[in-house]
XYZ file of C-alpha atoms in Angstrom:
632
model
C 5.956 29.476 -22.049
C 7.661 26.122 -21.649
C 11.017 27.520 -22.667
C 12.786 30.586 -21.286
C 16.215 31.996 -22.141
C 19.049 31.352 -19.715
C 19.406 35.112 -19.232
C 16.010 35.138 -17.456
C 16.806 32.148 -15.253
C 16.979 33.268 -11.635
C 16.399 30.161 -9.558
C 18.727 28.188 -7.339
C 22.454 28.673 -7.092
C 22.868 30.294 -10.511
C 20.379 33.040 -9.658
C 22.165 33.737 -6.344
C 25.586 33.745 -8.031
C 24.545 36.163 -10.743
C 22.692 38.406 -8.309
C 25.770 38.722 -6.108
C 28.081 39.413 -9.037
C 25.789 42.004 -10.580
C 25.333 43.764 -7.271
C 29.112 43.965 -6.854
C 29.458 45.511 -10.307
C 31.199 42.496 -11.834
C 29.956 41.497 -15.280
C 30.693 38.065 -16.644
C 30.460 36.958 -20.256
C 28.175 33.987 -20.838
C 31.062 31.536 -21.155
C 32.460 32.576 -17.770
C 29.558 30.997 -15.880
C 28.582 28.266 -18.322
C 30.395 25.661 -16.292
C 28.721 26.804 -13.085
C 25.203 26.107 -14.196
C 23.259 24.180 -11.547
C 22.173 20.624 -12.223
C 19.541 20.788 -14.932
C 20.367 24.383 -15.840
C 20.309 24.008 -19.623
C 17.258 23.850 -21.909
C 16.142 20.284 -22.605
C 13.614 18.971 -25.088
C 11.369 16.438 -23.356
C 8.547 14.281 -24.629
C 5.629 12.171 -23.487
C 5.363 9.285 -25.921
C 2.163 7.487 -26.821
C 3.413 3.952 -27.510
C 1.034 1.035 -28.096
C 2.333 -2.467 -27.268
C 0.829 -5.539 -28.858
C -0.610 -7.806 -26.211
C 1.778 -10.625 -25.313
C 4.366 -9.843 -28.015
C 7.453 -9.134 -25.945
C 10.046 -9.415 -28.691
C 7.932 -7.541 -31.207
C 7.292 -4.756 -28.683
C 11.000 -4.469 -27.917
C 11.676 -4.096 -31.643
C 8.977 -1.407 -31.877
C 10.433 0.381 -28.832
C 13.815 0.479 -30.558
C 12.217 1.975 -33.639
C 10.308 4.482 -31.520
C 13.458 5.510 -29.634
C 15.189 6.154 -32.946
C 12.270 8.335 -34.099
C 12.089 10.233 -30.826
C 15.821 10.934 -30.826
C 15.627 12.102 -34.443
C 13.127 14.747 -33.234
C 15.828 16.225 -30.981
C 14.264 14.916 -27.789
C 16.726 14.460 -24.926
C 14.405 12.782 -22.400
C 11.368 10.698 -23.356
C 8.786 8.991 -21.156
C 7.037 5.863 -22.457
C 3.923 4.221 -20.960
C 3.573 1.494 -18.341
C 4.100 -2.194 -19.252
C 5.272 -1.275 -22.747
C 6.881 -4.584 -23.669
C 4.074 -6.909 -22.583
C 0.787 -5.060 -22.542
C -1.280 -4.798 -19.370
C -4.494 -6.808 -19.521
C -3.545 -10.192 -18.043
C -5.686 -12.340 -15.789
C -2.974 -13.838 -13.576
C 0.808 -14.297 -13.313
C 0.722 -17.500 -15.381
C -0.698 -15.568 -18.355
C 1.889 -12.838 -17.960
C 4.901 -15.086 -17.336
C 5.972 -15.660 -20.987
C 6.194 -11.934 -21.621
C 8.119 -10.552 -18.613
C 11.721 -9.360 -18.810
C 14.638 -9.035 -16.424
C 16.755 -5.939 -15.816
C 19.283 -6.165 -17.437
C 17.518 -8.211 -20.059
C 16.279 -8.302 -23.619
C 14.865 -4.773 -23.608
C 18.010 -3.195 -22.213
C 20.191 -5.167 -24.605
C 18.186 -3.808 -27.563
C 17.699 -0.213 -26.396
C 21.053 0.744 -24.899
C 22.998 0.771 -28.208
C 20.433 3.222 -29.636
C 20.746 5.496 -26.601
C 24.527 5.365 -26.699
C 24.533 6.404 -30.343
C 21.825 9.117 -30.104
C 22.355 10.483 -26.573
C 18.683 9.950 -25.714
C 17.585 9.347 -22.107
C 14.331 7.428 -21.778
C 12.175 5.831 -19.116
C 9.779 3.005 -19.930
C 7.363 0.712 -18.122
C 8.291 -2.970 -17.998
C 6.698 -6.061 -16.495
C 9.850 -7.117 -14.689
C 10.825 -10.528 -13.361
C 13.321 -10.309 -10.532
C 16.297 -12.444 -11.584
C 16.831 -13.778 -8.058
C 13.363 -14.233 -6.541
C 11.273 -14.688 -9.669
C 8.725 -12.172 -8.318
C 7.027 -9.998 -10.939
C 7.059 -6.186 -10.519
C 5.431 -3.343 -12.384
C 8.606 -1.370 -13.040
C 9.708 1.868 -14.637
C 13.238 1.741 -16.005
C 15.474 4.749 -16.633
C 18.121 4.340 -19.339
C 20.701 6.647 -20.911
C 23.723 6.720 -23.212
C 25.953 5.254 -20.482
C 23.615 2.417 -19.528
C 21.006 1.666 -16.872
C 20.509 4.707 -14.616
C 17.934 3.293 -12.229
C 14.510 1.730 -11.778
C 11.403 2.110 -9.718
C 8.963 -0.644 -8.776
C 5.360 0.487 -8.434
C 4.078 0.939 -4.863
C 0.510 2.089 -5.433
C -1.001 -1.134 -6.685
C -4.575 -1.111 -7.957
C -7.032 -3.969 -8.206
C -5.515 -5.233 -11.450
C -1.889 -4.827 -10.327
C -2.343 -6.971 -7.208
C -3.339 -9.898 -9.392
C 0.026 -9.810 -11.165
C 2.728 -7.899 -9.291
C 4.434 -7.769 -5.967
C 4.522 -4.501 -3.993
C 7.459 -2.289 -4.914
C 10.654 -2.588 -2.871
C 12.772 0.187 -4.401
C 11.345 3.265 -2.615
C 10.897 6.439 -4.690
C 14.378 7.217 -5.998
C 15.711 10.362 -7.610
C 18.411 9.772 -10.204
C 21.082 12.222 -11.341
C 21.316 12.421 -15.112
C 23.099 14.751 -17.551
C 19.866 16.735 -17.992
C 18.762 16.949 -14.343
C 17.315 14.989 -11.434
C 14.588 12.544 -12.477
C 12.122 10.516 -10.397
C 9.839 7.782 -11.720
C 6.173 7.192 -10.822
C 3.715 4.672 -12.283
C 0.020 5.167 -13.004
C -2.057 4.490 -9.883
C 0.741 5.840 -7.686
C -0.755 9.244 -8.420
C -3.893 8.296 -6.495
C -1.687 8.818 -3.442
C -0.031 12.139 -2.658
C 2.881 10.576 -0.816
C 4.947 9.160 -3.678
C 5.429 12.341 -5.663
C 6.000 14.203 -2.387
C 8.859 11.792 -1.588
C 10.324 12.550 -4.996
C 10.180 16.297 -4.286
C 11.742 15.878 -0.872
C 14.664 14.137 -2.536
C 15.169 17.051 -4.876
C 13.527 15.811 -8.074
C 13.255 18.354 -10.870
C 11.306 16.088 -13.201
C 8.842 13.296 -12.515
C 8.419 10.836 -15.325
C 4.959 9.298 -14.980
C 4.215 6.053 -16.836
C 0.600 4.928 -17.244
C -1.975 2.864 -19.060
C -5.034 4.877 -18.034
C -8.115 2.948 -18.980
C -11.803 3.854 -19.307
C -14.883 1.683 -19.619
C -16.193 1.058 -23.093
C -19.072 3.201 -24.395
C -22.434 1.662 -23.592
C -21.302 0.047 -20.343
C -24.191 0.082 -17.813
C -23.524 2.597 -14.990
C -23.569 -0.168 -12.375
C -20.655 -1.834 -14.156
C -18.723 1.370 -14.842
C -17.100 1.815 -11.425
C -13.642 1.233 -12.836
C -13.942 4.243 -15.133
C -11.193 6.062 -13.277
C -9.025 7.628 -15.977
C -5.834 7.843 -13.930
C -4.330 10.364 -16.349
C -6.937 12.823 -15.030
C -4.923 13.021 -11.785
C -1.499 14.166 -12.977
C -1.924 17.926 -12.416
C -1.535 17.558 -8.661
C 2.004 16.143 -8.899
C 3.307 19.358 -10.445
C 1.104 21.876 -8.627
C 1.675 20.610 -5.114
C 5.351 19.771 -5.474
C 6.815 22.392 -7.805
C 8.280 19.909 -10.317
C 8.011 19.284 -14.038
C 5.816 16.281 -14.816
C 6.030 14.321 -18.053
C 3.082 11.952 -18.153
C 2.904 9.239 -20.799
C -0.126 7.043 -21.308
C -1.413 5.073 -24.266
C -4.299 5.014 -26.706
C -6.211 2.218 -28.448
C -8.050 -0.926 -27.384
C -6.202 -3.795 -25.770
C -7.761 -7.258 -26.017
C -6.756 -10.344 -24.094
C -7.232 -13.168 -26.634
C -7.383 -15.825 -23.926
C -10.360 -14.584 -21.956
C -11.680 -11.929 -24.351
C -11.442 -9.048 -21.888
C -10.823 -5.582 -23.273
C -9.386 -2.330 -21.965
C -9.983 1.037 -23.638
C -7.225 3.622 -23.405
C -8.103 7.207 -24.251
C -4.757 8.988 -24.625
C -4.162 12.349 -22.966
C -0.414 12.154 -22.390
C 0.681 15.551 -21.055
C 3.520 17.725 -19.733
C 3.073 20.083 -16.766
C 5.103 22.979 -15.411
C 6.298 23.325 -11.789
C 3.471 25.845 -11.294
C 0.889 23.176 -12.156
C 0.096 24.536 -15.638
C -0.438 22.311 -18.640
C 2.097 22.841 -21.435
C 1.382 20.042 -23.916
C -1.275 17.349 -24.206
C -2.018 14.512 -26.573
C -5.573 14.299 -27.934
C -8.140 12.435 -25.865
C -9.586 9.946 -28.299
C -12.560 7.566 -28.546
C -12.018 3.786 -28.489
C -10.423 2.445 -31.630
C -8.171 -0.407 -32.667
C -4.751 1.050 -33.421
C -1.640 -0.630 -34.815
C 1.118 -1.338 -32.264
C 4.115 0.927 -32.057
C 4.704 4.663 -31.899
C 1.445 6.610 -31.897
C 2.596 10.127 -31.049
C 5.373 12.300 -29.645
C 4.256 15.245 -27.502
C 7.216 17.476 -26.757
C 8.281 20.821 -25.369
C 11.481 22.437 -24.107
C 12.075 23.024 -20.410
C 14.863 24.075 -18.085
C 14.746 21.414 -15.341
C 16.456 23.620 -12.750
C 13.626 26.131 -12.933
C 11.799 23.693 -10.708
C 14.274 24.131 -7.853
C 13.048 27.443 -6.448
C 9.389 26.542 -6.887
C 9.870 23.104 -5.295
C 11.756 24.508 -2.333
C 9.074 27.143 -1.788
C 6.438 24.413 -1.705
C 8.482 22.285 0.703
C 9.324 25.229 2.970
C 5.642 25.446 3.937
C 5.750 21.963 5.441
C 5.773 21.381 9.212
C 7.089 17.820 9.720
C 6.696 17.866 13.498
C 2.972 18.251 12.943
C 2.774 15.073 10.893
C 4.485 12.654 13.267
C 3.374 9.977 13.907
C 0.109 9.955 11.960
C 1.499 10.141 8.420
C 4.220 7.548 8.861
C 3.069 5.061 11.476
C -0.673 4.774 11.382
C -2.474 2.283 9.214
C -6.214 1.736 9.461
C -7.587 -1.431 7.915
C -9.976 -1.514 10.880
C -10.515 1.955 12.282
C -13.094 2.673 14.970
C -12.495 6.396 14.379
C -14.242 6.333 11.024
C -17.947 7.060 10.587
C -19.522 3.615 10.426
C -23.157 4.376 9.532
C -23.954 6.201 6.278
C -26.068 9.302 6.764
C -27.563 11.956 4.498
C -26.127 15.433 4.680
C -26.816 18.783 3.026
C -23.735 20.844 2.236
C -23.694 24.524 1.346
C -20.929 26.963 0.348
C -21.764 30.662 0.758
C -20.799 33.054 -2.036
C -20.316 36.747 -1.246
C -19.810 39.566 -3.703
C -18.623 43.071 -2.944
C -16.468 44.100 -0.036
C -18.822 43.813 2.941
C -19.373 40.925 5.365
C -22.715 39.149 5.236
C -22.333 37.243 8.478
C -25.304 38.992 10.075
C -27.676 37.783 7.389
C -26.228 34.302 6.862
C -27.711 31.208 8.383
C -27.842 27.529 7.450
C -30.952 25.627 6.558
C -32.159 23.055 9.056
C -29.462 20.399 9.700
C -27.340 21.858 6.909
C -23.598 22.556 7.015
C -22.999 26.069 5.643
C -19.435 27.374 5.206
C -18.826 31.125 4.968
C -15.944 32.999 3.323
C -12.819 33.576 5.406
C -12.496 36.426 7.916
C -16.258 36.244 7.922
C -17.030 39.327 10.030
C -14.594 41.649 8.280
C -14.839 43.552 5.015
C -12.731 42.188 2.196
C -9.252 43.528 1.528
C -8.195 44.919 4.908
C -4.422 45.446 5.359
C -2.602 43.094 7.713
C -2.257 45.667 10.465
C -6.005 46.312 10.509
C -6.821 42.588 10.553
C -4.530 42.206 13.542
C -6.065 45.241 15.265
C -9.528 43.710 14.962
C -8.479 40.363 16.429
C -10.620 39.161 19.335
C -10.498 36.420 21.916
C -12.356 33.110 21.867
C -15.960 33.611 22.906
C -15.984 37.174 21.611
C -18.457 38.950 19.359
C -17.591 36.899 16.243
C -18.146 33.498 17.872
C -21.301 34.781 19.596
C -22.801 35.945 16.322
C -21.722 32.766 14.493
C -23.408 30.670 17.168
C -26.567 32.789 17.049
C -26.876 32.411 13.277
C -26.348 28.640 13.508
C -29.054 28.355 16.155
C -31.438 30.553 14.133
C -31.172 28.187 11.195
C -31.044 25.000 13.280
C -27.932 23.941 11.417
C -24.149 24.082 11.388
C -22.194 27.199 10.464
C -18.460 27.582 9.790
C -16.544 30.849 9.534
C -13.113 32.230 10.396
C -11.740 35.243 12.254
C -8.509 36.728 13.620
C -8.221 35.285 17.139
C -6.016 36.934 19.731
C -4.286 35.055 22.520
C -1.842 37.188 24.439
C 0.553 38.782 21.975
C -0.254 36.313 19.179
C -2.976 36.352 16.572
C -4.231 33.217 14.789
C -6.385 32.683 11.744
C -9.034 30.592 13.507
C -11.876 28.595 11.949
C -14.900 27.968 14.184
C -17.772 25.509 13.859
C -21.082 26.453 15.509
C -23.938 23.977 15.978
C -27.737 24.099 16.105
C -27.758 24.469 19.885
C -25.996 27.820 19.544
C -22.617 26.673 20.832
C -19.124 26.525 19.389
C -18.380 22.862 18.699
C -14.806 23.181 17.535
C -11.987 25.562 16.655
C -8.980 25.246 14.412
C -5.993 27.565 14.103
C -4.558 27.561 10.579
C -1.370 25.474 10.584
C -0.022 26.258 7.102
C -0.237 29.980 6.497
C -0.316 31.654 3.082
C 2.055 34.554 2.411
C -0.796 37.005 3.095
C -1.664 35.300 6.385
C 1.927 35.307 7.566
C 1.814 39.113 7.591
C -0.587 39.026 10.557
C -1.042 35.507 11.908
C 0.910 32.904 13.866
C 0.557 29.236 12.941
C -1.521 26.818 14.946
C -0.320 23.378 16.005
C -2.946 20.704 15.283
C -5.730 19.660 12.922
C -9.301 19.654 14.228
C -12.008 17.081 13.484
C -15.397 17.320 15.206
C -17.814 14.402 15.425
C -21.348 15.566 14.692
C -24.645 13.978 13.609
C -23.619 14.977 10.064
C -20.406 13.020 10.279
C -16.791 13.912 11.054
C -16.230 17.582 10.109
C -12.654 18.813 9.683
C -11.732 22.502 9.706
C -9.087 24.163 7.529
C -8.293 27.344 5.609
C -7.611 27.891 1.907
C -3.931 28.492 2.673
C -3.676 25.046 4.266
C -4.701 23.312 1.073
C -1.471 24.195 -0.749
C 0.360 21.786 1.589
C -0.633 18.246 0.717
C 0.386 16.843 4.131
C -2.581 18.689 5.639
C -4.857 16.730 3.327
C -3.076 13.542 4.482
C -3.703 14.369 8.135
C -7.399 14.883 7.595
C -7.633 11.689 5.532
C -5.903 9.714 8.271
C -8.211 11.237 10.873
C -11.137 9.881 8.754
C -12.722 13.217 7.918
C -16.069 13.012 6.106
C -16.372 16.720 5.235
C -13.639 19.337 5.293
C -15.034 22.848 5.872
C -12.773 25.532 4.384
C -13.536 29.266 4.562
C -11.777 30.782 1.525
C -11.223 34.262 0.167
C -10.858 35.395 -3.427
C -10.802 32.819 -6.231
C -7.416 31.413 -7.133
C -5.846 32.027 -10.546
C -4.767 28.354 -10.547
C -7.678 26.332 -11.899
C -8.296 22.718 -12.796
C -6.776 22.341 -16.276
C -7.551 18.626 -16.820
C -9.109 17.945 -20.219
C -12.873 17.756 -19.867
C -12.943 14.688 -22.148
C -11.235 12.684 -19.374
C -14.310 13.000 -17.141
C -17.370 10.776 -16.999
C -19.330 13.353 -14.939
C -21.643 15.643 -16.850
C -20.129 18.977 -15.793
C -16.328 18.751 -15.573
C -14.623 21.420 -13.434
C -11.993 22.282 -16.058
C -11.330 26.006 -16.210
C -13.785 27.107 -13.509
C -12.880 25.282 -10.271
C -10.015 26.318 -7.997
C -7.365 23.595 -8.129
C -6.302 23.218 -4.484
C -9.716 22.376 -2.959
C -10.395 20.052 -5.888
C -7.146 18.209 -5.219
C -7.652 18.032 -1.466
C -11.079 16.458 -1.846
C -9.829 13.885 -4.374
C -6.584 12.963 -2.642
C -8.193 12.895 0.806
C -11.356 11.123 -0.387
C -13.677 13.392 1.536
C -16.188 16.120 0.678
C -14.806 19.632 0.796
C -17.006 22.731 1.198
C -15.395 26.079 0.452
C -17.244 29.306 1.211
C -15.695 32.152 -0.801
C -15.956 35.356 -2.783
C -16.929 35.934 -6.399
C -14.684 38.158 -8.461
C -15.977 38.766 -11.969
C -16.579 35.408 -13.661
C -14.674 33.384 -11.058
C -15.632 32.172 -7.594
C -14.008 30.457 -4.628
C -17.370 29.164 -3.416
C -17.677 25.483 -4.211
C -18.469 21.935 -3.147
C -15.865 19.363 -4.175
C -16.505 15.638 -4.240
C -14.061 12.845 -3.436
C -14.324 11.180 -6.835
C -14.783 14.022 -9.351
C -13.769 12.111 -12.485
C -16.438 9.438 -12.503
C -19.083 9.960 -9.861
C -19.187 12.968 -7.566
C -19.709 16.465 -8.923
C -17.579 19.570 -8.602
C -20.056 22.378 -7.960
C -19.214 26.063 -8.038
C -21.658 28.838 -7.114
C -23.478 30.399 -10.042
C -23.347 34.144 -10.708
C -25.928 35.906 -8.555
C -26.362 32.965 -6.161
C -25.918 33.400 -2.432
C -24.682 29.818 -2.091
C -24.254 26.491 -3.840
C -25.930 23.484 -2.193
C -25.756 19.743 -2.577
C -27.327 16.788 -0.816
C -25.232 13.638 -0.491
C -24.288 10.818 1.887
C -21.258 10.463 4.156
C -18.970 8.726 4.359
C -18.601 8.778 0.591
C -19.206 5.272 -0.748
C -16.662 5.684 -3.560
C -16.542 4.031 -6.947
C -13.163 2.558 -7.929
C -11.640 4.030 -4.759
C -12.726 5.317 -1.357
C -11.018 6.617 1.767
C -10.794 3.195 3.417
C -9.221 1.583 0.345
C -6.764 4.447 0.052
C -5.637 4.078 3.637
C -5.424 0.307 3.351
C -3.237 0.614 0.258
C -0.667 2.983 1.743
C 2.955 1.947 2.145
C 3.601 3.555 5.527
C 6.947 1.771 5.725
C 8.207 4.157 3.032
C 6.766 7.345 4.533
C 9.247 8.072 7.348
C 10.851 10.973 5.409
C 7.507 12.790 5.487
C 7.768 13.282 9.258
C 11.513 13.922 9.563
C 12.909 17.402 9.953
C 15.084 18.286 6.903
C 17.950 18.933 9.338
C 17.706 15.416 10.783
C 20.781 13.330 9.948
C 18.566 10.397 8.858
C 16.716 12.648 6.436
C 19.924 14.084 5.033
C 21.464 10.686 4.427
C 18.229 9.470 2.798
C 18.148 12.491 0.483
C 21.832 12.308 -0.459
C 21.567 8.574 -1.196
C 18.938 9.311 -3.843
C 17.260 5.950 -3.489
C 16.606 3.382 -0.794
C 14.617 3.682 2.428
C 15.608 5.614 5.556
C 18.379 3.707 7.351
C 19.563 5.101 10.690
C 21.433 3.465 13.568
């Protein structure tokens, strides 16, 4: 449910306060602790608003925004998110075309909207093509307004191929703004192609991310060769909530936008949505076919949330991070020219083993010739062993598990990946090993981000592992690692072509993105585990996950780097020993690829990702709420 009673709320400071009082035998009436509610502790009605601007009609769009704000407030909404570039439209060829329709902050839009917000109490965020009053530079900006005036703004950092024709790179960092309803961060459209921006919002204590988009698709009938821009950015929003433990209110638009000067058209398909801190979809607008729609309010998609319920979930997600592991790669390295990356495309066959029942099938598993086959985790052990037994069966490097893994790889003349409990002195690690066709171990990786189950028996490793092979650059990880998005970032930066991930049972958290948002023929909605799907997409590499089948669900899958438009998400069929796919690495990409993603990063903003939360620079950055890290 999107709404829970305050009596059931047990997150953050309120939960600790009540727990202590109840344990001491003290009972407080509701009014006694009303004033002690944490920030965002009250129920709030929030909405993603489908608003359609008329191209190049700034004053008319401002008038329609005022009317829409009145309507939204009349519905009892307390925070509403409107789409990107809502006062100008989006489809402009160059800054000269856009220039007559930009606005300043403060400006015409704020002058018109603020009286409505003061009278109704509504808080809203809206996308504006902003002209900086001092420099004259144009920015793609999200503006947060409330009854008391301008709360803050965010200038888009993740600029796509259209943005760079019109807007300067953002210079506001990712801020988190205190409001009467809770702590709100703002993100814009293509920012969600990167994992870093929403992570920065979470690190600053955001409870809600307002995401503003104009997510476009190609028109029906477009030849495949010309359809590479069919990216449907709105199909990415689930990761912001699932990986960061925050509420996400994502607003995009519908309709067809036409530029009357050059005749170009953009088709927007709707799909505005609201997501819980657990990564579950609560509300979604219909995904619609192309149609000409009148400008103005086109839909209000609302639910009630308690923003502070994000706090405990967010802090649990962030507690799994290991900042020392990420420095300096995630903050300092840029790679427009990177000799690390695989330079020559090559064909590869990928395979994810699927096991049913409790027993190990390591002794009968082998890859096909020159194939990469990934087995389920703890590959030599029966499923479901208690932690103490897993630890008891731990063995040293070069022991019976690695010997058998290498034998099976050599027998198939291919590459085989599995994992085992590795003992070194008094410590046990969850270690992933890669064996090659010569019958040798080519690489080992000790899981760096342990799941709760792994922490009962394993110690954490200290470094990612990428192995150069004739198949490309193969990275090694575990299913537990994938819940921490920085691990994906490390493997992306290390220019991984394929991430091999032994997994266990299927996850209850699945891809919930509307299947109508996909151009591929078999969308993964409802059947694919979310975390490997997200890692492949955000890292722009192939991911192969060997796993178990439980009933109708499986953890065995092959996940492509561009699953919305081009590359498939394949899960093992019932009764199959494996799922296989032949492709090319490095992935060529469609509207995005790994190289473009690295080139487009704003590493100057990413210092907080590698700072320890106890670091004085980090603390001052977090308390400030906005602005970059500034230390003496």
